[in-house]
Amino acid sequence: MCSSDLELLDVPKLGAKAFEQCAGFLRIPDAENIFDNTAVHPESYAAAEKLIAKFGYTENDVRECKLAELPQKVKAAGEEQVAAEIGVGMPTLNDIVNELIKPGRDVRDELPPPVLRSDLMDMNDLKEGMKLDGVVRNVTDFGAFVDISVHQDGLLHISEISDSFIKHPSDKLKVGDTVTVWVLSVDNQKHRIALTMLDPATRDTRKAEYEKQKQQRKEQKEEREKRHAEYLERKAAREKSHAEYLERQAARERRQAEGDKPRGERFDRRDRGDRGENRDRGDRGPRRDGFRSDYRERVDDRAPNTENMTMEEKLAALANRFNKK
């Protein structure tokens, strides 16, 4: 049996931050420190001591619940001024005052009572598909626990709270809410009750539609990833081509810097200084006598001279030439 909240620090792997968060949920009626029987967190014990000392109360007055007039005294003295004197904010001051009035109280006592049914006495009376009204007792990351008056809270999984997507059960539910649920399954051996807020008459249809939409989103995501991969491949190919171009450009610049002509100008005949008639013929020997280098100066001896002919004579000469061929 614990005698102080500080004994939580002996729990393995429980750090200081976790201790601050969980100590306020622990109630120790016979603790030496009266504040261990309240929801006041250990880091606010000093502020609570200053508060009761300011208005002339003692720890025994807290144990005997004699602080009923504390809220009026705090209000008369000025809540903001009192909060500043004890070194806390206004919300923390209000929480401390409420806890000191009724030490050891259970916050669940203020919740609406569960809806009782004469035909439900224990888990054996539950049937799949049964419609019930319950009260939310706790909200967690994975769902909520609902009191359906069978001495065992049922689990309402996050996927069974709404047919639309929710990030956290607290988006739809909070402690104390009265909800209508249906029984999904009952495990008497493990004392587990699965509940749903989705009407079974339309639950399967909604689930199927949800799964269809989920599959469509998955396919769309895969298509986007495929297009993105193709884009990256094209981008890599362009970058590779550009890198090769830069390498060729750098090579041309190096050749120009070394005095070498670019490849396109290396064998340009216009840079030889001749027109072809004075080129070195190498091993082909000398030119034939009377060879005319300019084709425009060549004269075909077989062609008739038609300079002084009439039109009829030109046509006759031309016809005579073709007839010979």
mmCIF file of N, CA, C and O in Angstrom, residues 238-248:
data_model
loop_
_atom_site.group_PDB
_atom_site.id
_atom_site.type_symbol
_atom_site.label_atom_id
_atom_site.label_comp_id
_atom_site.label_asym_id
_atom_site.label_seq_id
_atom_site.Cartn_x
_atom_site.Cartn_y
_atom_site.Cartn_z
ATOM 1 N N ARG A 238 18.229 13.778 -68.965
ATOM 2 C CA ARG A 238 18.560 15.139 -69.417
ATOM 3 C C ARG A 238 19.839 15.632 -68.757
ATOM 4 O O ARG A 238 20.677 16.261 -69.404
ATOM 5 N N GLU A 239 19.992 15.373 -67.486
ATOM 6 C CA GLU A 239 21.195 15.815 -66.783
ATOM 7 C C GLU A 239 22.432 15.115 -67.335
ATOM 8 O O GLU A 239 23.491 15.727 -67.469
ATOM 9 N N LYS A 240 22.295 13.811 -67.654
ATOM 10 C CA LYS A 240 23.419 13.084 -68.233
ATOM 11 C C LYS A 240 23.782 13.641 -69.596
ATOM 12 O O LYS A 240 24.975 13.850 -69.910
ATOM 13 N N SER A 241 22.766 13.913 -70.427
ATOM 14 C CA SER A 241 23.023 14.488 -71.748
ATOM 15 C C SER A 241 23.676 15.858 -71.632
ATOM 16 O O SER A 241 24.604 16.192 -72.379
ATOM 17 N N HIS A 242 23.200 16.653 -70.673
ATOM 18 C CA HIS A 242 23.782 17.980 -70.488
ATOM 19 C C HIS A 242 25.224 17.883 -70.006
ATOM 20 O O HIS A 242 26.081 18.675 -70.433
ATOM 21 N N ALA A 243 25.492 16.905 -69.135
ATOM 22 C CA ALA A 243 26.860 16.729 -68.651
ATOM 23 C C ALA A 243 27.791 16.332 -69.792
ATOM 24 O O ALA A 243 28.926 16.827 -69.884
ATOM 25 N N GLU A 244 27.308 15.457 -70.683
ATOM 26 C CA GLU A 244 28.114 15.075 -71.839
ATOM 27 C C GLU A 244 28.360 16.261 -72.755
ATOM 28 O O GLU A 244 29.467 16.442 -73.298
ATOM 29 N N TYR A 245 27.352 17.101 -72.930
ATOM 30 C CA TYR A 245 27.535 18.308 -73.749
ATOM 31 C C TYR A 245 28.584 19.226 -73.129
ATOM 32 O O TYR A 245 29.450 19.776 -73.834
ATOM 33 N N LEU A 246 28.530 19.387 -71.806
ATOM 34 C CA LEU A 246 29.514 20.238 -71.145
ATOM 35 C C LEU A 246 30.923 19.671 -71.295
ATOM 36 O O LEU A 246 31.889 20.424 -71.448
ATOM 37 N N GLU A 247 31.046 18.338 -71.250
ATOM 38 C CA GLU A 247 32.365 17.719 -71.448
ATOM 39 C C GLU A 247 32.884 17.985 -72.855
ATOM 40 O O GLU A 247 34.066 18.316 -73.047
ATOM 41 N N ARG A 248 32.021 17.856 -73.863
ATOM 42 C CA ARG A 248 32.456 18.143 -75.236
ATOM 43 C C ARG A 248 32.830 19.606 -75.398
ATOM 44 O O ARG A 248 33.822 19.948 -76.070
#
